[in-house]
Short mmCIF file of C-alpha atoms in Angstrom, two decimals:
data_model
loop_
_atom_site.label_atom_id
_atom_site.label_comp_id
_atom_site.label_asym_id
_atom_site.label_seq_id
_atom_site.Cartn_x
_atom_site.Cartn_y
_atom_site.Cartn_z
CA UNK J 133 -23.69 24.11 -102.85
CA UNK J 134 -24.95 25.81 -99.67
CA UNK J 135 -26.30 22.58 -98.58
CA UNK J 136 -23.10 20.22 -99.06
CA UNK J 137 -21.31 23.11 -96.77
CA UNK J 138 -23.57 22.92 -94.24
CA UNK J 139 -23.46 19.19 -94.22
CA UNK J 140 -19.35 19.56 -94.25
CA UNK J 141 -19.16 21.88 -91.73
CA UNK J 142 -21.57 19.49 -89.62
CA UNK J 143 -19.67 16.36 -90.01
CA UNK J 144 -16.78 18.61 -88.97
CA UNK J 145 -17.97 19.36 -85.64
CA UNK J 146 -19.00 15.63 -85.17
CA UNK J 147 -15.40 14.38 -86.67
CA UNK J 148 -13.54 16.90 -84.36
CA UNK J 149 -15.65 15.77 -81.24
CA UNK J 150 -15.02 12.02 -82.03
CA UNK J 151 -11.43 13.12 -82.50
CA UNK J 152 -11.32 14.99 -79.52
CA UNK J 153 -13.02 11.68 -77.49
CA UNK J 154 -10.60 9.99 -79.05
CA UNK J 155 -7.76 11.95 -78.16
CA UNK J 156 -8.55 11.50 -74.36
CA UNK J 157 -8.55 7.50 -74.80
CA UNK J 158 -5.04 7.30 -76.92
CA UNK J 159 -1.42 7.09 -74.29
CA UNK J 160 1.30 8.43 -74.50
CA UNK J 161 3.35 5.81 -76.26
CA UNK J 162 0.92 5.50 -79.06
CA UNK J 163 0.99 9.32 -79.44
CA UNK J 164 4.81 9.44 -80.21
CA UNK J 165 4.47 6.17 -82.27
CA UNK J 166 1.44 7.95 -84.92
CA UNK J 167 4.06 10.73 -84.91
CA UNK J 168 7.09 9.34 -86.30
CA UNK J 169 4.65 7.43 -88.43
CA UNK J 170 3.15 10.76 -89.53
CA UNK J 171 6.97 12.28 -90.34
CA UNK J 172 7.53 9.13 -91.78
CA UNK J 173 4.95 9.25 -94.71
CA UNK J 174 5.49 12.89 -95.17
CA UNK J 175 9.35 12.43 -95.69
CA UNK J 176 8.49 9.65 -98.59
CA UNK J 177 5.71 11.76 -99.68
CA UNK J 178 7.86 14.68 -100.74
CA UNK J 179 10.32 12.19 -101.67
CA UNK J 180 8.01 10.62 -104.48
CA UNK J 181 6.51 14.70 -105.22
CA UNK J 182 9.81 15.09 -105.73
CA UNK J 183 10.83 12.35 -107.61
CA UNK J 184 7.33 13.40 -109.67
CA UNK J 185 5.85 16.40 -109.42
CA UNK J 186 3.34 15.88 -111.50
CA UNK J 187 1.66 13.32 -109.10
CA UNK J 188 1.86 16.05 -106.20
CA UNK J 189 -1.66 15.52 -104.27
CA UNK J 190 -3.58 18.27 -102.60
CA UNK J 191 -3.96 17.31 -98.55
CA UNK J 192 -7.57 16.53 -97.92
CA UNK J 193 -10.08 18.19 -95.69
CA UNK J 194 -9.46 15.22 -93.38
CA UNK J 195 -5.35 15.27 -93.21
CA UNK J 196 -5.76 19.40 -92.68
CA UNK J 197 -7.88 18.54 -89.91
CA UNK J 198 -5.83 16.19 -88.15
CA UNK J 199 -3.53 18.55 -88.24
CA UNK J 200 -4.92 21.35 -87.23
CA UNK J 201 -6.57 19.26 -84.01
CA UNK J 202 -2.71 17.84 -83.51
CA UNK J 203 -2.18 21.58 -82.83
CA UNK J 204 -4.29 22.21 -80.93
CA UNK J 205 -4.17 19.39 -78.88
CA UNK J 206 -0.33 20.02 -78.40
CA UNK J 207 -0.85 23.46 -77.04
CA UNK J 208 -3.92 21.98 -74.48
CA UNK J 209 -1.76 19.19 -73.72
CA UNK J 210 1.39 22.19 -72.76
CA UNK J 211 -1.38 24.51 -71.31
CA UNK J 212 -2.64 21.61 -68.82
CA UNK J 213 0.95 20.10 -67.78
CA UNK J 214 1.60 24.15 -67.43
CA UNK J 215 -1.42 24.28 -65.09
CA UNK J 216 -0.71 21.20 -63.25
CA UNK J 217 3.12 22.63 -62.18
CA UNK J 218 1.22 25.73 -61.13
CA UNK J 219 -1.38 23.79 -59.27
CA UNK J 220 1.60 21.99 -57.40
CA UNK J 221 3.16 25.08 -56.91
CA UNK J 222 0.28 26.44 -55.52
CA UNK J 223 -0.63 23.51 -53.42
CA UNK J 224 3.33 23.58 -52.57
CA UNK J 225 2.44 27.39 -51.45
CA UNK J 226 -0.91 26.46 -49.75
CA UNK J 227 0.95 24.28 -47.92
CA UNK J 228 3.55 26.94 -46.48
CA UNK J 229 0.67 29.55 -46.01
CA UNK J 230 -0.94 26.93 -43.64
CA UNK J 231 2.20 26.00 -41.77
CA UNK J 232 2.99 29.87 -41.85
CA UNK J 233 -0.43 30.63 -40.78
CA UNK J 234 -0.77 27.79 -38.16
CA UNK J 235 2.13 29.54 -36.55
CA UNK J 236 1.06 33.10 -36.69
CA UNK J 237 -2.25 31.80 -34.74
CA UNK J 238 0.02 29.93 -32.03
CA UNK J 239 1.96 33.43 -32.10
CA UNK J 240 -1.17 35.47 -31.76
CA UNK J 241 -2.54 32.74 -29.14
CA UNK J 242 0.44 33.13 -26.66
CA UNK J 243 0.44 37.52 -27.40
CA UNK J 244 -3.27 37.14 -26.59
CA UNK J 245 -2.37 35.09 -23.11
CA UNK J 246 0.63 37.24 -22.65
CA UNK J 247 -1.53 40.14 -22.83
CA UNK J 248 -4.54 38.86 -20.39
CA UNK J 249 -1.81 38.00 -17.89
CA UNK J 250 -0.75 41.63 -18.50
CA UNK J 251 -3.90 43.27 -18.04
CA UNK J 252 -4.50 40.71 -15.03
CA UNK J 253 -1.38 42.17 -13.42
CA UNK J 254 -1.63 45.56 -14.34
CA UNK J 255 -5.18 45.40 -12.64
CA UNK J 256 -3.68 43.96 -9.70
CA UNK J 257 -1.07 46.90 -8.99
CA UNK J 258 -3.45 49.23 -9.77
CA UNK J 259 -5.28 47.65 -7.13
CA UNK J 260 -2.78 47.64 -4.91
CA UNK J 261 -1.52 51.01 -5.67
CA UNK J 262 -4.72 52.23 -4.41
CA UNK J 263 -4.74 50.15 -1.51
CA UNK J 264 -1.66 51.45 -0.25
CA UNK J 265 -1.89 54.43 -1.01
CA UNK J 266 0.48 54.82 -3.49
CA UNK J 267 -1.25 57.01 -6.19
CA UNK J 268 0.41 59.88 -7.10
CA UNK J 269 -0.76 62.81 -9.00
CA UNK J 270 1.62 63.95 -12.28
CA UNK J 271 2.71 67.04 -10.33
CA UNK J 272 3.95 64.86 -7.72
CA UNK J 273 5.81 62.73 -9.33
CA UNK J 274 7.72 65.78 -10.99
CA UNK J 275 8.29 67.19 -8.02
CA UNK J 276 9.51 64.08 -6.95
CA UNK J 277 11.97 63.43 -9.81
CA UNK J 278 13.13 66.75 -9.67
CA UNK J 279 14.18 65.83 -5.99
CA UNK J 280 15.92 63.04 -6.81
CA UNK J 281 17.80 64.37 -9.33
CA UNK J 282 18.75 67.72 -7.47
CA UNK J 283 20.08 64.95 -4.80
CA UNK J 284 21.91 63.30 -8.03
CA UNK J 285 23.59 66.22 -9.32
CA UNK J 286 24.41 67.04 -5.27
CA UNK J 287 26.49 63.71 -4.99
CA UNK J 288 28.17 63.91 -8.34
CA UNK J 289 29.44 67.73 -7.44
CA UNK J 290 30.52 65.63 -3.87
CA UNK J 291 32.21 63.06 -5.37
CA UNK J 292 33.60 65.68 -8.27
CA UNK J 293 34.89 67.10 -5.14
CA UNK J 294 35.99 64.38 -3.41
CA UNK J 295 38.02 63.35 -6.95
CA UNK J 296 40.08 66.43 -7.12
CA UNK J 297 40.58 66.23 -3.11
CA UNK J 298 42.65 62.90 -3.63
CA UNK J 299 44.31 64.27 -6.72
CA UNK J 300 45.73 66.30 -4.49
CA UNK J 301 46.30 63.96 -1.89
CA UNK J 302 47.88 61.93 -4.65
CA UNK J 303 50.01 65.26 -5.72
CA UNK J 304 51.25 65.49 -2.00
CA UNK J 305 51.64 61.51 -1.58
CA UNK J 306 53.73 61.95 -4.43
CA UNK J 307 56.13 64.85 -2.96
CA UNK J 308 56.38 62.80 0.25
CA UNK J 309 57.65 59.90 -1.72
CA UNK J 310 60.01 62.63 -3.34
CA UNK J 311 61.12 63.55 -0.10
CA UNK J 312 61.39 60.31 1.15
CA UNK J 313 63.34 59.43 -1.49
CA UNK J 314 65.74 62.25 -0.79
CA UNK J 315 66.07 61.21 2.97
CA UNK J 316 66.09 57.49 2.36
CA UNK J 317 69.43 58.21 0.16
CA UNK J 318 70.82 60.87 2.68
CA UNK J 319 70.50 57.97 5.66
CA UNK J 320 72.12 55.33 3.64
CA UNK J 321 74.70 58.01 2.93
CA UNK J 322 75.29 59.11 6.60
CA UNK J 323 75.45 55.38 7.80
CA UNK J 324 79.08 55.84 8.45
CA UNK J 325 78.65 59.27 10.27
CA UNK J 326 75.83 57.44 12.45
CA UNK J 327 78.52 54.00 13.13
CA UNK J 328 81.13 56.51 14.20
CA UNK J 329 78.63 58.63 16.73
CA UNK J 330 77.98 55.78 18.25
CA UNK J 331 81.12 54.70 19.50
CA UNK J 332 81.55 58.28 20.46
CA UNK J 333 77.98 57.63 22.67
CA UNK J 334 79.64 54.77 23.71
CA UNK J 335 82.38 56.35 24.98
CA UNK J 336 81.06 59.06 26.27
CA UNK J 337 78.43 57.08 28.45
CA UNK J 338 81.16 55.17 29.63
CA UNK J 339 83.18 58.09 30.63
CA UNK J 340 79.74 59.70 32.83
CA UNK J 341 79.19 56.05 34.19
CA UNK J 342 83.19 55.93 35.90
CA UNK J 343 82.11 59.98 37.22
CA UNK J 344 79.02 58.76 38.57
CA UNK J 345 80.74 55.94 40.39
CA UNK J 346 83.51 58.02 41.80
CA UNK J 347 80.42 60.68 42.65
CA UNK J 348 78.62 58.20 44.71
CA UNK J 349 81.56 57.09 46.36
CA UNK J 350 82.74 60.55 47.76
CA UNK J 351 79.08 60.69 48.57
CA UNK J 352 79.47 58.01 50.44
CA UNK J 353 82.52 58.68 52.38
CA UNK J 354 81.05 62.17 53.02
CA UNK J 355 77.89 60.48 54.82
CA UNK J 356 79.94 58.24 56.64
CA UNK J 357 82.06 61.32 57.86
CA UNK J 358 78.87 62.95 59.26
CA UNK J 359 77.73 59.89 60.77
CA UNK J 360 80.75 60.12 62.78
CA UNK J 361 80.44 63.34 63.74
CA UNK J 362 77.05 63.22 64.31
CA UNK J 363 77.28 60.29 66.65
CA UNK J 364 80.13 62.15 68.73
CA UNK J 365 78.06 65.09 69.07
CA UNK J 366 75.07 62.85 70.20
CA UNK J 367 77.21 61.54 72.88
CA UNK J 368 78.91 64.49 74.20
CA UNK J 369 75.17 65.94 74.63
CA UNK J 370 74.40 62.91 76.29
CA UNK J 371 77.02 63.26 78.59
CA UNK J 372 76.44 66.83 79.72
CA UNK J 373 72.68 66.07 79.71
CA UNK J 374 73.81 62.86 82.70
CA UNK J 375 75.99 65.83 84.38
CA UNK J 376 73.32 67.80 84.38
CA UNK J 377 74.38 70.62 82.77
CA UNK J 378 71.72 70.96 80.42
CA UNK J 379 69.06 69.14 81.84
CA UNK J 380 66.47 70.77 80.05
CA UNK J 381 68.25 71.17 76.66
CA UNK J 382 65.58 69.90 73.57
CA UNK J 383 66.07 66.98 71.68
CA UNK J 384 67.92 67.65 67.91
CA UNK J 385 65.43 66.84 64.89
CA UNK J 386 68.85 65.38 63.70
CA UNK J 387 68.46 62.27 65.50
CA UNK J 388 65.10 60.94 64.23
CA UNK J 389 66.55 61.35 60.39
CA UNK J 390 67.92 58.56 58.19
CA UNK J 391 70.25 61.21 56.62
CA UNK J 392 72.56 63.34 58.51
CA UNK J 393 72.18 67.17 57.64
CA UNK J 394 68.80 66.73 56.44
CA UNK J 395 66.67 70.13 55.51
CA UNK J 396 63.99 70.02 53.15
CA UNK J 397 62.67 73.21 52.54
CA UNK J 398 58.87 73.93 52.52
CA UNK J 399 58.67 73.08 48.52
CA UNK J 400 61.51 70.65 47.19
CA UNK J 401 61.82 70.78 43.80
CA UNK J 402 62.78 67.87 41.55
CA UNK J 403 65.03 68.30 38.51
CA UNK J 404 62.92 67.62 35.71
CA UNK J 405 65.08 65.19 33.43
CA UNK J 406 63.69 65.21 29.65
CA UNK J 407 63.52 61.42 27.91
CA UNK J 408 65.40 61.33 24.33
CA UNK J 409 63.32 61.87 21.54
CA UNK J 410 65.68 60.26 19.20
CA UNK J 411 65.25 63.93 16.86
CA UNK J 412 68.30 65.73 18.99
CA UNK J 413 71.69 65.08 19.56
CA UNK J 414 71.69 62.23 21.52
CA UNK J 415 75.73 63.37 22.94
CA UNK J 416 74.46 66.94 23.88
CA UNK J 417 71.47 65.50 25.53
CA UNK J 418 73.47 63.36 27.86
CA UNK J 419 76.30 66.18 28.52
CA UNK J 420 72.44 68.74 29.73
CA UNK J 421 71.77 65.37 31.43
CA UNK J 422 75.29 65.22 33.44
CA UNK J 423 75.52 69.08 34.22
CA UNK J 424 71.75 68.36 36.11
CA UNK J 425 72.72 66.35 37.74
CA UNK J 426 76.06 67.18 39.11
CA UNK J 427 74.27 70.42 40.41
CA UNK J 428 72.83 67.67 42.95
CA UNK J 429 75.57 65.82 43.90
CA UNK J 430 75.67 66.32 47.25
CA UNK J 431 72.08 66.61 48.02
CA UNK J 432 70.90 64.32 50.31
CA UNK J 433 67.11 65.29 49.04
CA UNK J 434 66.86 64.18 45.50
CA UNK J 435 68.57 60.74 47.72
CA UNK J 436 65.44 60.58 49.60
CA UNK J 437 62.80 61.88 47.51
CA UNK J 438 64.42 58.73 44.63
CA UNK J 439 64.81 56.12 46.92
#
């Protein structure tokens, strides 16, 4: 008995080699083909058991098997086409990596040139840093900052300053307008007064320019009296002066003047006539005008010292 197991169990292991062998030769089509011939003849198998049940077979060593390497060559068959999507996968993610990692070397190839250019600069303003002269110690350039901003906070307080300086400008500007406001409406109300003043100026100038006329003419007639008079005097001296009567009488200063009566006194002084300022009355400025100068009238200086 031992011996005939043995021997089974040996042609086993040969059978299920051959099998296996023969399993890597078969295709596909001829796979699915033994299998619906396998259901087939297991559906008319228990058909006829059924049918008789006293003819029910036991499976053989050979048919168990089969079946048993069917199995197992199912689950290698779903293992390997398992494998071979996660070999594609991975070759599918080997693929990325190198694309990923292909980048991340051009990357680290331009930081690495980026950074040489960098230290190549930096070693070229350190350079000339110390070349000019340029190096500063930390303390230094605190004291330094500190400067600058003490002079920042200085011209913010200034121009904090100068802010609330043309508020206030603004503030007044804005009063002014107020004000002008106020006066703008008063002129446009006073337009009529300001019409009927100056006809009165009209009037009134017209009225000092007939005075002034009739003044010039009385001064007139008054000069040519005294020319008159003057000349008869200057001939009656002449006459005693041929008789002889006063041969040694002076000659009058009156004779070498242009104006008869003529005495200017050591210091003449001229009436001071102000110009209008357009802020006054303009009608009382020309009546303080008019009494001036009727006080000269007749005053043969303010003549000459004019003309």
């Amino acid at each position: 008995m031992k011996k005939d197991r043995d021997t089974t169990k040996a042609w086993k292991e040969v059978h299920l080699m051959e099998l296996a062998l023969y399993a890597d030769t078969i295709t596909q089509d001829y796979d699915i083909w033994r299998k619906r011939q396998v259901n087939s003849q297991e559906v008319s198998s228990t058909n006829y058991t059924f049918q008789n049940p006293f003819l029910e077979e036991m499976p053989s060593e050979l048919e168990i098997t089969r079946h048993e390497f069917e199995r197992i060559r199912v689950k290698l068959l779903r293992d390997i086409s398992s494998l071979q999507e996660e070999n594609y996968q991975l070759k599918i993610d080997v693929q990325i990596k190198k694309s990923q990692t292909v980048k991340i070397q051009r990357e680290v190839e331009i930081v690495r040139n980026d950074l040489r250019d960098l230290h190549l600069e930096n070693k070229k303003l350190r350079s000339t840093i110390k070349n000019s002269g340029l190096a500063k110690s930390s303390v230094e350039w605190k004291e330094e900052i500190r400067n600058i901003i003490g002079g920042m906070e200085f011209w913010k307080g200034k121009a904090k300053k100068e802010e609330e300086k043309a508020a206030r400008a603004m503030i007044e500007l804005r009063k002014k307008n107020a004000e002008y406001e106020t006066v703008t409406a008063e002129f446009v109300t006073s337009q009529s007064e300001r019409q009927e003043l100056r006809r009165k100026i009209q009037d009134l100038e017209n009225i000092l320019q007939s005075h002034l006329d009739d003044s010039l003419e009385i001064t007139r007639l008054k000069m040519d009296d005294h020319d008159v008079q003057d000349k008869y005097r200057s001939l009656e001296e002449r006459h005693k002066a041929i008789e002889g009567t006063e041969a040694f009488s002076a000659l009058s200063a009156k004779e070498f003047s242009l104006v008869p009566d003529l005495v200017l006194p050591p210091k003449f002084k001229v009436p001071d006539f102000e110009k209008y300022d357009g802020t006054r009355c303009l009608k009382t400025h020309l009546v303080m005008s008019c009494w001036k100068m009727t006080g000269y009238v007749n005053e043969d200086k303010l003549l000459i010292h004019c003309f």
